[in-house]
Amino acid sequence: MVLHVLNSDGRATSVAKVASSNCTPKGHKTEAETLKGLAPSAIRAGARVPEVRRAGFLHTHRLLVESVVPGTPAGGYLAGSPRRFRTLIERLSCWLQRWASMTVVRRKLTGRCLREEVLEPASLVEPWLPYGAVYLAKLDALCSRAEGSILPFVAVHGDLTMWNVLVDAESARRGEEIGIVDWEMARDEGLPLGDFLYGAADAAAAVGGYADRGAAFDDCFTSGGRYSRWVAGLTNQLTCSLGLSDDLTILMTHACWLGHAAREVASTPEGSRGPFVDIVGRLGARRI
Ligand SMILES: Nc1ncnc2c1ncn2[C@@H]1O[C@H](COP(=O)(O)OP(=O)(O)O)[C@@H](O)[C@H]1O
Ligand SMILES: [Mg+2]
């Protein structure tokens, strides 16, 4: 739950966030710890991020008090405006590219990492997919080829929905900083590219008022899609700047959508299938 703490003239001075669950998984950093660690690089790369003012507990739940980042959520700002979409995702990809270059660590891609990031989410999602078993076999082969290669791990935000991206009209006109909030899912060393792919598709969905995430995915990533050439150009800049091979780019793309789909399966009522599972279904039908 997020509470805006107001001063006497009605302006928000701080934001207080109370965690919905009262435990942080073992070995995971708290949002405050992650934000403190990643804020310097995120700011140097050109984003405004909250400053941690206090971290503690409210009864048994974690409490984080942080500064207000100015601006309005891009989730609403983009509605009905493909022009704003193009400007915003260009700014987002510039920020992500700079942030990645500041935080990159090149390490061997291990079997364990591939299991956690690709194969386990895939087995969670598989029962919901048409030809799920065929897709799993294709992923297995892709992972075997990738195991042992060197991957540029980078800092990731992990939940770059446009509701977590804040823009203000004045700075947007000048092409300046964007605000990034909600650092709960962020990691120091995560898989590259996912923030951009998810952010672009979410932004396209925002243009359409979040009416159809599947159509937004096609707009961005299917040949002939409304924004696909534009998005492909930005994706290419990112992958080239990191030196990601074609095979690893494909693998990172599957990992990105599988992660979102697995979280969706874990959080939606049994028997219903959400938009991210649908997106993985579209990806699974492609040749790998
Ligand atoms: N530091 C902040 N400054 C300004 N707005 C914020 C800040 N933190 C959160 N918000 C606003 O509150 C919303 C919910 O907060 P968020 O941290 O994203 O929580 P949740 O985990 O519930 O998504 C955000 O989408 C954003 O609009
Ligand atoms: Mg949020």
PDB file of C-alpha atoms in Angstrom, residues 59 172 175:
ATOM      1  CA  HIS A  59       3.990  -3.631  13.161  1.00  0.00           C
ATOM      2  CA  ALA A 172       9.203  15.746 -21.608  1.00  0.00           C
ATOM      3  CA  GLY A 175      13.665  15.660 -23.704  1.00  0.00           C
TER       4      GLY A 175
END
